Amino acid sequence: MLKKIILLLCVVATFVACQDIEKSEKPENLIPEDKMVDIITEISLLQSARNFSKRIFESTGIQGQEYIFKKYNIDSLQFKRSNDYYADNYEIYQRIYDSVKQGFERMKVKLDTLQLQEKKIKDSIATARKDSLKKAGDTIEPDFEKLSDTITKEKDSLIKTKPVVDSLPTPVSGN
């Protein structure tokens, strides 16, 4: 019985202690929600790129968060305070992360569409090349019957005409 009372007091003390959690005050230079969505999206993309191939990412010379801060004209303290404020306000933070997730889903659809278009173009080029080679092969491959007939006709026409040598004047010797 004493153990139950002690356990109950601990649970009550925990709940009471959690009630006094200080929430972050709204900073004067709070980053707007829509801009925060863009910033978190880009930070996530940069972290993914770095995790995918750290060596290649580092070779670009891009300094992840510094690049983002410069791009959005913010500093690390402003980002931290804004992020803390939004994190303390669960509904807003959830809305921000839902927007980030939807943005990634839209990016994925666009990427899938571009990959499909690229595949169609490559397939189309491959088909055109194959057709072109097939047509070129048809014209390159000689028709031996036609060729034989042509050669025979040329031969006959050469025989019927007077040879060029016979038609030349004979040289006069000067002795």
mmCIF file of C-alpha atoms in Angstrom:
data_model
loop_
_atom_site.group_PDB
_atom_site.id
_atom_site.type_symbol
_atom_site.label_atom_id
_atom_site.label_comp_id
_atom_site.label_asym_id
_atom_site.label_seq_id
_atom_site.Cartn_x
_atom_site.Cartn_y
_atom_site.Cartn_z
ATOM 1 C CA MET A 1 0.000 0.000 0.000
ATOM 2 C CA LEU A 2 2.835 2.389 0.841
ATOM 3 C CA LYS A 3 4.447 1.636 -2.523
ATOM 4 C CA LYS A 4 1.231 2.576 -4.330
ATOM 5 C CA ILE A 5 1.036 5.895 -2.484
ATOM 6 C CA ILE A 6 4.662 6.701 -3.264
ATOM 7 C CA LEU A 7 4.133 5.799 -6.924
ATOM 8 C CA LEU A 8 0.998 7.956 -7.046
ATOM 9 C CA LEU A 9 2.868 10.903 -5.517
ATOM 10 C CA CYS A 10 5.679 10.521 -8.050
ATOM 11 C CA VAL A 11 3.222 10.501 -10.947
ATOM 12 C CA VAL A 12 1.400 13.580 -9.586
ATOM 13 C CA ALA A 13 4.725 15.372 -8.994
ATOM 14 C CA THR A 14 5.770 14.620 -12.575
ATOM 15 C CA PHE A 15 2.545 16.054 -13.996
ATOM 16 C CA VAL A 16 2.796 19.150 -11.805
ATOM 17 C CA ALA A 17 6.436 19.669 -12.754
ATOM 18 C CA CYS A 18 5.601 19.423 -16.455
ATOM 19 C CA GLN A 19 2.993 22.153 -16.164
ATOM 20 C CA ASP A 20 5.617 24.845 -15.654
ATOM 21 C CA ILE A 21 7.506 24.267 -18.893
ATOM 22 C CA GLU A 22 8.526 27.647 -20.206
ATOM 23 C CA LYS A 23 7.475 28.250 -23.748
ATOM 24 C CA SER A 24 9.653 30.297 -26.024
ATOM 25 C CA GLU A 25 8.482 33.831 -26.461
ATOM 26 C CA LYS A 26 7.596 34.938 -29.935
ATOM 27 C CA PRO A 27 10.813 36.468 -31.286
ATOM 28 C CA GLU A 28 10.723 39.940 -32.784
ATOM 29 C CA ASN A 29 12.211 38.709 -36.027
ATOM 30 C CA LEU A 30 10.143 35.515 -36.281
ATOM 31 C CA ILE A 31 10.559 33.814 -39.633
ATOM 32 C CA PRO A 32 7.117 33.567 -41.300
ATOM 33 C CA GLU A 33 5.625 30.072 -41.641
ATOM 34 C CA ASP A 34 5.856 29.912 -45.442
ATOM 35 C CA LYS A 35 9.490 30.989 -45.396
ATOM 36 C CA MET A 36 10.176 28.478 -42.595
ATOM 37 C CA VAL A 37 8.700 25.725 -44.802
ATOM 38 C CA ASP A 38 11.110 26.666 -47.609
ATOM 39 C CA ILE A 39 14.081 26.828 -45.233
ATOM 40 C CA ILE A 40 13.365 23.465 -43.601
ATOM 41 C CA THR A 41 12.782 21.897 -47.026
ATOM 42 C CA GLU A 42 16.133 23.111 -48.329
ATOM 43 C CA ILE A 43 17.972 22.127 -45.145
ATOM 44 C CA SER A 44 16.473 18.642 -45.460
ATOM 45 C CA LEU A 45 17.522 18.400 -49.108
ATOM 46 C CA LEU A 46 21.059 19.505 -48.318
ATOM 47 C CA GLN A 47 21.337 17.021 -45.452
ATOM 48 C CA SER A 48 20.046 14.258 -47.721
ATOM 49 C CA ALA A 49 22.574 15.171 -50.403
ATOM 50 C CA ARG A 50 25.372 15.135 -47.835
ATOM 51 C CA ASN A 51 24.220 11.784 -46.470
ATOM 52 C CA PHE A 52 23.886 10.323 -49.973
ATOM 53 C CA SER A 53 27.460 11.110 -50.974
ATOM 54 C CA LYS A 54 29.448 13.056 -48.431
ATOM 55 C CA ARG A 55 32.603 13.166 -50.589
ATOM 56 C CA ILE A 56 30.796 14.581 -53.635
ATOM 57 C CA PHE A 57 28.801 17.026 -51.499
ATOM 58 C CA GLU A 58 31.928 18.316 -49.800
ATOM 59 C CA SER A 59 33.699 18.684 -53.149
ATOM 60 C CA THR A 60 31.056 21.249 -54.174
ATOM 61 C CA GLY A 61 32.233 23.556 -51.426
ATOM 62 C CA ILE A 62 28.684 24.350 -50.347
ATOM 63 C CA GLN A 63 28.426 25.081 -46.653
ATOM 64 C CA GLY A 64 24.906 23.736 -46.010
ATOM 65 C CA GLN A 65 23.242 25.902 -43.420
ATOM 66 C CA GLU A 66 25.408 28.940 -44.134
ATOM 67 C CA TYR A 67 24.218 28.783 -47.741
ATOM 68 C CA ILE A 68 20.571 28.616 -46.608
ATOM 69 C CA PHE A 69 20.980 31.448 -44.124
ATOM 70 C CA LYS A 70 22.532 33.662 -46.770
ATOM 71 C CA LYS A 71 19.910 32.708 -49.365
ATOM 72 C CA TYR A 72 17.002 33.568 -47.063
ATOM 73 C CA ASN A 73 18.763 36.524 -45.458
ATOM 74 C CA ILE A 74 18.572 35.130 -41.922
ATOM 75 C CA ASP A 75 21.126 34.187 -39.309
ATOM 76 C CA SER A 76 21.529 31.070 -37.190
ATOM 77 C CA LEU A 77 20.171 32.752 -34.039
ATOM 78 C CA GLN A 78 17.034 33.945 -35.836
ATOM 79 C CA PHE A 79 16.519 30.448 -37.211
ATOM 80 C CA LYS A 80 17.036 28.827 -33.802
ATOM 81 C CA ARG A 81 14.644 31.197 -32.044
ATOM 82 C CA SER A 82 12.005 30.810 -34.738
ATOM 83 C CA ASN A 83 12.407 27.041 -34.759
ATOM 84 C CA ASP A 84 12.139 26.900 -30.948
ATOM 85 C CA TYR A 85 9.032 29.090 -31.013
ATOM 86 C CA TYR A 86 7.345 26.922 -33.644
ATOM 87 C CA ALA A 87 8.390 23.726 -31.838
ATOM 88 C CA ASP A 88 6.700 24.990 -28.668
ATOM 89 C CA ASN A 89 3.518 25.617 -30.663
ATOM 90 C CA TYR A 90 2.769 22.094 -31.828
ATOM 91 C CA GLU A 91 -0.118 22.893 -34.169
ATOM 92 C CA ILE A 92 1.910 25.461 -36.107
ATOM 93 C CA TYR A 93 4.988 23.231 -36.184
ATOM 94 C CA GLN A 94 2.896 20.298 -37.398
ATOM 95 C CA ARG A 95 1.443 22.497 -40.122
ATOM 96 C CA ILE A 96 4.965 23.525 -41.191
ATOM 97 C CA TYR A 97 6.179 19.932 -41.371
ATOM 98 C CA ASP A 98 3.029 18.826 -43.192
ATOM 99 C CA SER A 99 3.758 21.531 -45.783
ATOM 100 C CA VAL A 100 7.367 20.331 -46.055
ATOM 101 C CA LYS A 101 6.114 16.765 -46.577
ATOM 102 C CA GLN A 102 3.620 17.901 -49.245
ATOM 103 C CA GLY A 103 6.411 19.834 -50.965
ATOM 104 C CA PHE A 104 8.537 16.693 -51.115
ATOM 105 C CA GLU A 105 5.601 14.727 -52.484
ATOM 106 C CA ARG A 106 5.115 17.349 -55.238
ATOM 107 C CA MET A 107 8.848 17.206 -56.004
ATOM 108 C CA LYS A 108 8.652 13.420 -56.262
ATOM 109 C CA VAL A 109 5.724 13.606 -58.696
ATOM 110 C CA LYS A 110 7.637 16.136 -60.832
ATOM 111 C CA LEU A 111 10.779 13.984 -60.720
ATOM 112 C CA ASP A 112 8.821 10.856 -61.659
ATOM 113 C CA THR A 113 7.197 12.760 -64.532
ATOM 114 C CA LEU A 114 10.567 14.031 -65.756
ATOM 115 C CA GLN A 115 12.068 10.541 -65.532
ATOM 116 C CA LEU A 116 9.141 9.135 -67.516
ATOM 117 C CA GLN A 117 9.535 11.843 -70.171
ATOM 118 C CA GLU A 118 13.279 11.182 -70.323
ATOM 119 C CA LYS A 119 12.644 7.451 -70.780
ATOM 120 C CA LYS A 120 10.135 8.156 -73.568
ATOM 121 C CA ILE A 121 12.640 10.424 -75.319
ATOM 122 C CA LYS A 122 15.429 7.842 -75.006
ATOM 123 C CA ASP A 123 13.115 5.106 -76.282
ATOM 124 C CA SER A 124 12.035 7.338 -79.156
ATOM 125 C CA ILE A 125 15.650 8.090 -80.084
ATOM 126 C CA ALA A 126 16.549 4.402 -79.893
ATOM 127 C CA THR A 127 13.588 3.502 -82.124
ATOM 128 C CA ALA A 128 14.477 6.253 -84.602
ATOM 129 C CA ARG A 129 18.083 5.047 -84.728
ATOM 130 C CA LYS A 130 16.976 1.469 -85.246
ATOM 131 C CA ASP A 131 14.569 2.527 -88.017
ATOM 132 C CA SER A 132 17.225 4.733 -89.587
ATOM 133 C CA LEU A 133 19.791 1.932 -89.563
ATOM 134 C CA LYS A 134 17.211 -0.466 -90.939
ATOM 135 C CA LYS A 135 16.381 1.923 -93.824
ATOM 136 C CA ALA A 136 20.061 2.633 -94.442
ATOM 137 C CA GLY A 137 20.693 -1.097 -94.463
ATOM 138 C CA ASP A 138 17.990 -1.546 -97.095
ATOM 139 C CA THR A 139 19.584 1.002 -99.423
ATOM 140 C CA ILE A 140 23.136 -0.130 -98.747
ATOM 141 C CA GLU A 141 22.421 -3.791 -99.396
ATOM 142 C CA PRO A 142 22.704 -4.106 -103.183
ATOM 143 C CA ASP A 143 20.123 -5.712 -105.369
ATOM 144 C CA PHE A 144 22.387 -8.149 -107.181
ATOM 145 C CA GLU A 145 19.955 -8.763 -110.058
ATOM 146 C CA LYS A 146 19.677 -5.042 -110.817
ATOM 147 C CA LEU A 147 23.409 -4.643 -110.468
ATOM 148 C CA SER A 148 24.067 -7.539 -112.843
ATOM 149 C CA ASP A 149 21.624 -6.116 -115.417
ATOM 150 C CA THR A 150 23.258 -2.690 -115.179
ATOM 151 C CA ILE A 151 26.747 -4.128 -115.629
ATOM 152 C CA THR A 152 25.610 -6.170 -118.644
ATOM 153 C CA LYS A 153 23.994 -3.121 -120.268
ATOM 154 C CA GLU A 154 27.109 -1.021 -119.699
ATOM 155 C CA LYS A 155 29.297 -3.780 -121.126
ATOM 156 C CA ASP A 156 27.074 -4.084 -124.215
ATOM 157 C CA SER A 157 27.089 -0.326 -124.763
ATOM 158 C CA LEU A 158 30.873 -0.238 -124.543
ATOM 159 C CA ILE A 159 31.208 -3.044 -127.096
ATOM 160 C CA LYS A 160 28.833 -1.350 -129.589
ATOM 161 C CA THR A 161 30.622 1.991 -129.488
ATOM 162 C CA LYS A 162 33.828 2.555 -131.395
ATOM 163 C CA PRO A 163 36.797 2.344 -129.096
ATOM 164 C CA VAL A 164 38.386 5.681 -128.365
ATOM 165 C CA VAL A 165 41.824 4.400 -129.394
ATOM 166 C CA ASP A 166 40.629 3.543 -132.888
ATOM 167 C CA SER A 167 39.227 7.009 -133.409
ATOM 168 C CA LEU A 168 42.472 8.817 -132.554
ATOM 169 C CA PRO A 169 44.673 9.960 -135.471
ATOM 170 C CA THR A 170 47.791 7.912 -136.040
ATOM 171 C CA PRO A 171 50.994 9.704 -135.269
ATOM 172 C CA VAL A 172 53.172 10.705 -138.182
ATOM 173 C CA SER A 173 56.742 9.702 -137.903
ATOM 174 C CA GLY A 174 59.208 12.399 -138.692
ATOM 175 C CA ASN A 175 62.042 10.346 -140.265
#
